[in-house]
Coordinates of C-alpha atoms in Angstrom, one line a residue:
X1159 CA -24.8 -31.3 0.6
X1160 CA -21.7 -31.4 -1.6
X1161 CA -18.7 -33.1 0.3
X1162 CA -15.3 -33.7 -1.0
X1163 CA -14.2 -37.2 -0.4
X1164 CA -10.1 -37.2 1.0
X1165 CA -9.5 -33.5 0.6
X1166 CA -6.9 -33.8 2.9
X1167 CA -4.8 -35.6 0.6
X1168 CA -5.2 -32.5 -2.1
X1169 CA -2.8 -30.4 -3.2
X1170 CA -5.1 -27.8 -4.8
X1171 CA -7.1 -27.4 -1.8
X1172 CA -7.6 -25.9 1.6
X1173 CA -10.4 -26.2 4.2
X1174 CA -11.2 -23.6 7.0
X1175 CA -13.4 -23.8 9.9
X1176 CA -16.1 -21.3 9.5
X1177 CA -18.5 -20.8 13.1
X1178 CA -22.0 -20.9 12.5
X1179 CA -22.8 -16.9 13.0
X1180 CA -20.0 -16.2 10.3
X1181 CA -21.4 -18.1 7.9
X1182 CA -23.9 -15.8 6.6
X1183 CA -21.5 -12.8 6.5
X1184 CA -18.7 -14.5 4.6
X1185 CA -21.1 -16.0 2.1
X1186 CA -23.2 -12.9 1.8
X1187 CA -26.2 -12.3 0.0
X1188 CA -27.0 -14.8 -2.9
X1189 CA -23.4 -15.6 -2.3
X1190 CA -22.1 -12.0 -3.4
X1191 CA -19.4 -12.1 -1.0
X1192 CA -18.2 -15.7 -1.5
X1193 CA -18.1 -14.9 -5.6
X1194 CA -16.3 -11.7 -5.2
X1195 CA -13.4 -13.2 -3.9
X1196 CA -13.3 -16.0 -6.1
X1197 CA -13.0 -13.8 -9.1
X1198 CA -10.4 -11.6 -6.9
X1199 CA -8.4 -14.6 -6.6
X1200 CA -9.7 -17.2 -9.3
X1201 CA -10.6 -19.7 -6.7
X1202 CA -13.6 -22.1 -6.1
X1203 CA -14.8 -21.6 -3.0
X1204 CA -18.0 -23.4 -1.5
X1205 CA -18.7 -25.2 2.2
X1206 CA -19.0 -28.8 2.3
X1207 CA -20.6 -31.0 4.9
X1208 CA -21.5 -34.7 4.9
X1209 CA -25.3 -36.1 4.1
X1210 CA -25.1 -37.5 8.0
X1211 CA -23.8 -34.0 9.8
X1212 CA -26.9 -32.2 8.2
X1213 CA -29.3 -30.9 10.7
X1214 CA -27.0 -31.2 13.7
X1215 CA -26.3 -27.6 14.6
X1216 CA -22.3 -27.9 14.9
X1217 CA -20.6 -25.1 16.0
X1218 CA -18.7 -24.7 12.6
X1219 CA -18.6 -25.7 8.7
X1220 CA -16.1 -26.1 6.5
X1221 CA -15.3 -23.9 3.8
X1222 CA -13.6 -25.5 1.0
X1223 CA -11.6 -23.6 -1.6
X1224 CA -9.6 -25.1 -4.7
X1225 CA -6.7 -23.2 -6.5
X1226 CA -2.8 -22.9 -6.3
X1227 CA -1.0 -21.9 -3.4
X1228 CA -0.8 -17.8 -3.4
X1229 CA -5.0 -17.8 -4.5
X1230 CA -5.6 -20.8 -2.1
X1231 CA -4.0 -18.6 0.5
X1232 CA -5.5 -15.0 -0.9
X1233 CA -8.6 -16.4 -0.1
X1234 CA -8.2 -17.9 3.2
X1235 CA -7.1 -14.8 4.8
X1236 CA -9.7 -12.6 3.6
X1237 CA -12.3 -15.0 5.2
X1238 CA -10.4 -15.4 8.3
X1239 CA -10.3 -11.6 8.4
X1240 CA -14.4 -11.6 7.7
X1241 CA -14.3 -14.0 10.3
X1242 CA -12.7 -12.1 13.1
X1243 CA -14.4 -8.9 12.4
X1244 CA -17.8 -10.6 13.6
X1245 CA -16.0 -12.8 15.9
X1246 CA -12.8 -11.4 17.2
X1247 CA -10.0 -13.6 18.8
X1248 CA -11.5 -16.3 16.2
X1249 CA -8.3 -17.3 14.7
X1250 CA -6.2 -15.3 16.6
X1251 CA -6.5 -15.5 20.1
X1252 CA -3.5 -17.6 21.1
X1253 CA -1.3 -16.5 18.1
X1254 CA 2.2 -15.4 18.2
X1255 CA 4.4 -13.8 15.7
X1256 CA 6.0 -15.8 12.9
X1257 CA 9.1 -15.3 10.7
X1258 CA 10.5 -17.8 7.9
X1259 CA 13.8 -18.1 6.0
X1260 CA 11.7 -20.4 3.6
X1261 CA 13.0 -19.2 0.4
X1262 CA 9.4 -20.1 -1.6
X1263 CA 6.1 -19.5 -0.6
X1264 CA 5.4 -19.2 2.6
X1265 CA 3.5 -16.9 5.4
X1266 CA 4.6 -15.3 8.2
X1267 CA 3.4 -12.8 10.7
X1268 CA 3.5 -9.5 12.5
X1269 CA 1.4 -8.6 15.5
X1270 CA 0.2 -4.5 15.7
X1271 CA -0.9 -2.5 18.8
X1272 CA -4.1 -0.8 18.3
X1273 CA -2.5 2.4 17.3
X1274 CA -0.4 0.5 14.4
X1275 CA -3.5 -1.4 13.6
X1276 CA -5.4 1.5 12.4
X1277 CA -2.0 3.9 10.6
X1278 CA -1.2 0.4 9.3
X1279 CA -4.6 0.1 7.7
X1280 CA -5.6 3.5 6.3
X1281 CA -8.9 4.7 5.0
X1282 CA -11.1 2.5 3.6
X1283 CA -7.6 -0.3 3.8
X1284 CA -6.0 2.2 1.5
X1285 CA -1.9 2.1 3.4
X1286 CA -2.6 -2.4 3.6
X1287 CA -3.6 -2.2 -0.3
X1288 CA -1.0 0.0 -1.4
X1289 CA 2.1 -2.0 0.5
X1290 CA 0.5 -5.3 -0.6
X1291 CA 0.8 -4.0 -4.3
X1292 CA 4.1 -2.2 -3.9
X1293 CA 5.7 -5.6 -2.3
X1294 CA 4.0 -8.4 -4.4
X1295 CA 3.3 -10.1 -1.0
X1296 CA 0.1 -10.7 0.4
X1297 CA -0.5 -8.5 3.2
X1298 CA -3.9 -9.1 5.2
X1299 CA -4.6 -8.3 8.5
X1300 CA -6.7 -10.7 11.0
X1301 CA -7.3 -9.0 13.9
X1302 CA -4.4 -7.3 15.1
X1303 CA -2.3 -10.1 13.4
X1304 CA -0.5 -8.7 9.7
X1305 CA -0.2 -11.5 7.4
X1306 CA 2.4 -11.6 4.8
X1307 CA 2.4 -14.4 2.3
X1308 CA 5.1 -15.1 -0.8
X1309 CA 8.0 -16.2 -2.0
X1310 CA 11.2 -15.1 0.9
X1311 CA 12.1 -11.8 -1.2
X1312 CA 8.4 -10.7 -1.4
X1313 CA 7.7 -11.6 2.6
X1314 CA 11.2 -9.4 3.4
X1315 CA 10.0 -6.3 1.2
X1316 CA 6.8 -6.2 2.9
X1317 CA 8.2 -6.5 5.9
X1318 CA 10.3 -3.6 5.6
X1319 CA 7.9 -1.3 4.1
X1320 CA 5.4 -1.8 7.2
X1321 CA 8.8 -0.9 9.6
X1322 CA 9.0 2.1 7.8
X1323 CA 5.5 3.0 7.8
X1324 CA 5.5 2.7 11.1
X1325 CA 8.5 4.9 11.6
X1326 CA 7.4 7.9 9.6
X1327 CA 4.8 8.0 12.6
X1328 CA 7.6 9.0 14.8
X1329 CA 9.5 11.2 12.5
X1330 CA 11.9 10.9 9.8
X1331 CA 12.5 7.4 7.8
X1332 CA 16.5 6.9 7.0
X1333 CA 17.4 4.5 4.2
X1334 CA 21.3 4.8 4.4
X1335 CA 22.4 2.8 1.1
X1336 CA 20.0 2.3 -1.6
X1337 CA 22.9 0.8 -4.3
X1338 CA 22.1 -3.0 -3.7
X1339 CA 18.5 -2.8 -3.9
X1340 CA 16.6 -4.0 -6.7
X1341 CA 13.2 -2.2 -6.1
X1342 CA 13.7 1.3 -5.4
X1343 CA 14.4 4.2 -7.8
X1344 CA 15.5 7.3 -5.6
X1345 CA 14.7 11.2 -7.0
X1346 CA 16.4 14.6 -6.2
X1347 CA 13.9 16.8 -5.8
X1348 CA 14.8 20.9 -5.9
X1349 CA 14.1 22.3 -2.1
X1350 CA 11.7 24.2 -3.7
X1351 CA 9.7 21.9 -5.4
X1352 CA 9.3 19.2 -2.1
X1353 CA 5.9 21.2 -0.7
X1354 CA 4.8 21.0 -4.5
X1355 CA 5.7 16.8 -4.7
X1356 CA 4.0 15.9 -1.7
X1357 CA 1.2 17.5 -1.8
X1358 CA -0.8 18.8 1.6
X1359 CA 0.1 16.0 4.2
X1360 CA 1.4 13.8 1.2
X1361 CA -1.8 14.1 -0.7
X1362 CA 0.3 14.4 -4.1
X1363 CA 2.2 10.9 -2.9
X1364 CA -0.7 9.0 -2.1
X1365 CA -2.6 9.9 -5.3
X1366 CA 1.2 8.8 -7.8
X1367 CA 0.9 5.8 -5.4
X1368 CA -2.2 5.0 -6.2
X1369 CA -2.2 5.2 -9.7
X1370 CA 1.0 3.7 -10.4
X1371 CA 1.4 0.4 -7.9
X1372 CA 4.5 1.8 -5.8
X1373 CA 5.0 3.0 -2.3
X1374 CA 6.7 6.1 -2.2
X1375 CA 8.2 8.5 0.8
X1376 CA 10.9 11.2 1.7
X1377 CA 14.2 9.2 3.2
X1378 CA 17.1 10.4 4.9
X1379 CA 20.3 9.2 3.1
X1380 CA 24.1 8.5 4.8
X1381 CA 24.5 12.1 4.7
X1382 CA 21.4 13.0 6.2
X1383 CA 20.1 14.5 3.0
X1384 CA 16.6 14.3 1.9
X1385 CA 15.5 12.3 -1.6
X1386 CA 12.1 10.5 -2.7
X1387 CA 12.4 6.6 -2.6
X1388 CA 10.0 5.2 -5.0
X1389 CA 9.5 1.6 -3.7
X1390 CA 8.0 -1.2 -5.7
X1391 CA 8.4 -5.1 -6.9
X1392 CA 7.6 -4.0 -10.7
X1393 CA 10.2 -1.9 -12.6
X1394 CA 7.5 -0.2 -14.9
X1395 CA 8.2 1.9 -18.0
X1396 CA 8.3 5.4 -18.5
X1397 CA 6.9 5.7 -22.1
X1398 CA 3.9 3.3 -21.2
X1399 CA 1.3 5.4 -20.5
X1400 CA -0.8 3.8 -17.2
X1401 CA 1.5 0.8 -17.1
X1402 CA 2.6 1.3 -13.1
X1403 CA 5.3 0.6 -11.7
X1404 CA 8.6 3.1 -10.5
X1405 CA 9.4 4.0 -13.6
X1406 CA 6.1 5.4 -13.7
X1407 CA 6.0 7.1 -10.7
X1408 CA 8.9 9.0 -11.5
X1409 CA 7.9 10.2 -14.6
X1410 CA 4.9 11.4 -12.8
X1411 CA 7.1 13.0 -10.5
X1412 CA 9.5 14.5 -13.1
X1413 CA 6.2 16.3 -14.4
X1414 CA 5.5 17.6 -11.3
X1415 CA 9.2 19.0 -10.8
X1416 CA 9.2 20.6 -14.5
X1417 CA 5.8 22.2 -14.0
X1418 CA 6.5 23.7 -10.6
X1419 CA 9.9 25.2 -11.9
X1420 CA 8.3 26.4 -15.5
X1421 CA 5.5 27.8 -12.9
X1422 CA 8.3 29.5 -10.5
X1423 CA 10.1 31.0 -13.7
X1424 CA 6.7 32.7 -14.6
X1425 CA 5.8 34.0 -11.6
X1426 CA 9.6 35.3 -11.3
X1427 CA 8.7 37.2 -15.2
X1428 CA 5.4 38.3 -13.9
X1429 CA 7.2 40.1 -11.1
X1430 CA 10.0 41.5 -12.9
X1431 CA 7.7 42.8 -15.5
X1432 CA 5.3 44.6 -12.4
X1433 CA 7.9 45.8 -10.9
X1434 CA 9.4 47.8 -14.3
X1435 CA 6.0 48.9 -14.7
X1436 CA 5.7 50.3 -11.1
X1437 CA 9.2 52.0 -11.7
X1438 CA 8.0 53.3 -14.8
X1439 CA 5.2 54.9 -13.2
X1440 CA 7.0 56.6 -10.3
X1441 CA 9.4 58.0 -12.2
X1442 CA 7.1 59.5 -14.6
X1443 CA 4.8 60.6 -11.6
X1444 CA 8.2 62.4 -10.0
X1445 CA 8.6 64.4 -14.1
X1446 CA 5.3 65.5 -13.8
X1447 CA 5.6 67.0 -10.7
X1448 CA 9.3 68.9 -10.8
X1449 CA 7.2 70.3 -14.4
X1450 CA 4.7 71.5 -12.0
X1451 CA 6.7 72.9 -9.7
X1452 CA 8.7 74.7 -12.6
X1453 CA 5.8 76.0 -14.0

């Protein structure tokens, strides 16, 4: 067994208690699960035990793992989320919520009820994904228990975009001043062009979302008036093709805008020009008939 002598007085290293029916599932199969998130996070991550505890059958093992702070801490809550899947109330039974004015890194929590839990999650941990890359926090949950982890300006943006998350479940999300933000990029969108944007039930959102890093919804200003907010911790560019970020996004959604209103003007042609054709035709079907009647 491979045991690290003093770990305690490390600064590159963190050790979490592991129960003995866990163990398997976080290190999964040849260690498959225990090397993905290494190379997610570019830590070293392996359990250590002393040459005297082997063969004891302890409750628990220690999981070492070596990095800096924001992979040290990447990594630790992804296990303790393995962790209380198989073994709920692991980590979190007695757990409260946490906040921190800590200007660097730090972590600080949120507590969900089982309806948040899951709208907070999404398919497959789409929603978590997306606000974790649209922040630049860490965001993992543990149980019912959101983790945010960053620097104070990261924790706060994540923060918020959860709040709002959670309010759009309820009904409409208003964002009365926008002018001393420094990650948002707001976009006028023509009333008929909104249905167009979103998509069916935001599908057109999620899928701009997705591909460019932000999170993005319809907001309520001062005035009550309706605008897209494009949220997200990177700026972007939009000449860079695939780059991410808001700039991006709104490119993508400029596109969208321009399309739908070239589309509209040729639908408004097509109808024009049916419409001078059916006229055309009646009144060349009333001729023939006064010639008839003449006749």
């Amino acid at each position: 067994p491979v045991y690290v002598q003093d770990w305690q007085d490390r600064d590159d290293c963190t050790v979490v208690e592991i129960p003995s029916d866990c163990i398997g599932y976080i290190t999964g199969n040849r260690r498959a699960t225990l090397g993905a998130m290494e190379e997610e996070w570019g830590t070293l991550m392996f359990f250590m035990s002393k040459l005297e505890d082997k063969g004891r059958g302890r409750g628990a093992e220690k999981l070492a793992i070596f990095g800096c702070d924001r992979a040290r801490r990447g990594s630790e809550l992804k296990v303790m989320s393995g962790v209380e899947t198989k073994s709920p109330g692991y980590f979190t039974r007695y757990m409260r919520e946490k906040k921190s004015d800590r200007r660097g890194f730090d972590t600080e929590r949120m507590i969900f009820r089982d309806d948040e839990l899951s709208y907070a999650l999404g398919k497959d941990g789409a929603t978590r994904k997306k606000l974790e890359l649209a922040s630049g926090a860490i965001l993992q949950y543990v149980g019912h228990v959101a983790f945010i982890a960053g620097v104070r300006a990261e924790r706060k943006r994540c923060r918020e975009f959860i709040m709002w998350l959670l309010q759009q479940r309820k009904g409409s999300v208003t964002i009365a001043d926008t002018a001393r933000r420094d990650d948002v990029t707001e976009v006028r969108i023509p009333e008929s062009c909104k249905g167009w944007v979103t998509g069916n039930r935001g599908s057109e959102l999620r899928r701009m979302e997705s591909e460019t890093g932000t999170y993005m919804f319809m907001a309520l200003d001062s005035r009550g008036e309706e605008r897209l907010c494009i949220f997200g911790a990177k700026a972007g560019s939009k000449g860079v093709v695939g780059g991410g970020g808001r700039a991006h996004a709104e490119r993508l959604v400029e596109d969208m805008i321009k399309e739908k209103m070239q589309d509209d003007i040729g639908t408004r042609r097509r109808e024009r020009t049916a419409s001078r054709s059916q006229g055309d035709d009646h009144r060349r079907g009333g001729h023939g008939r006064r010639e008839s009647a003449k006749r």
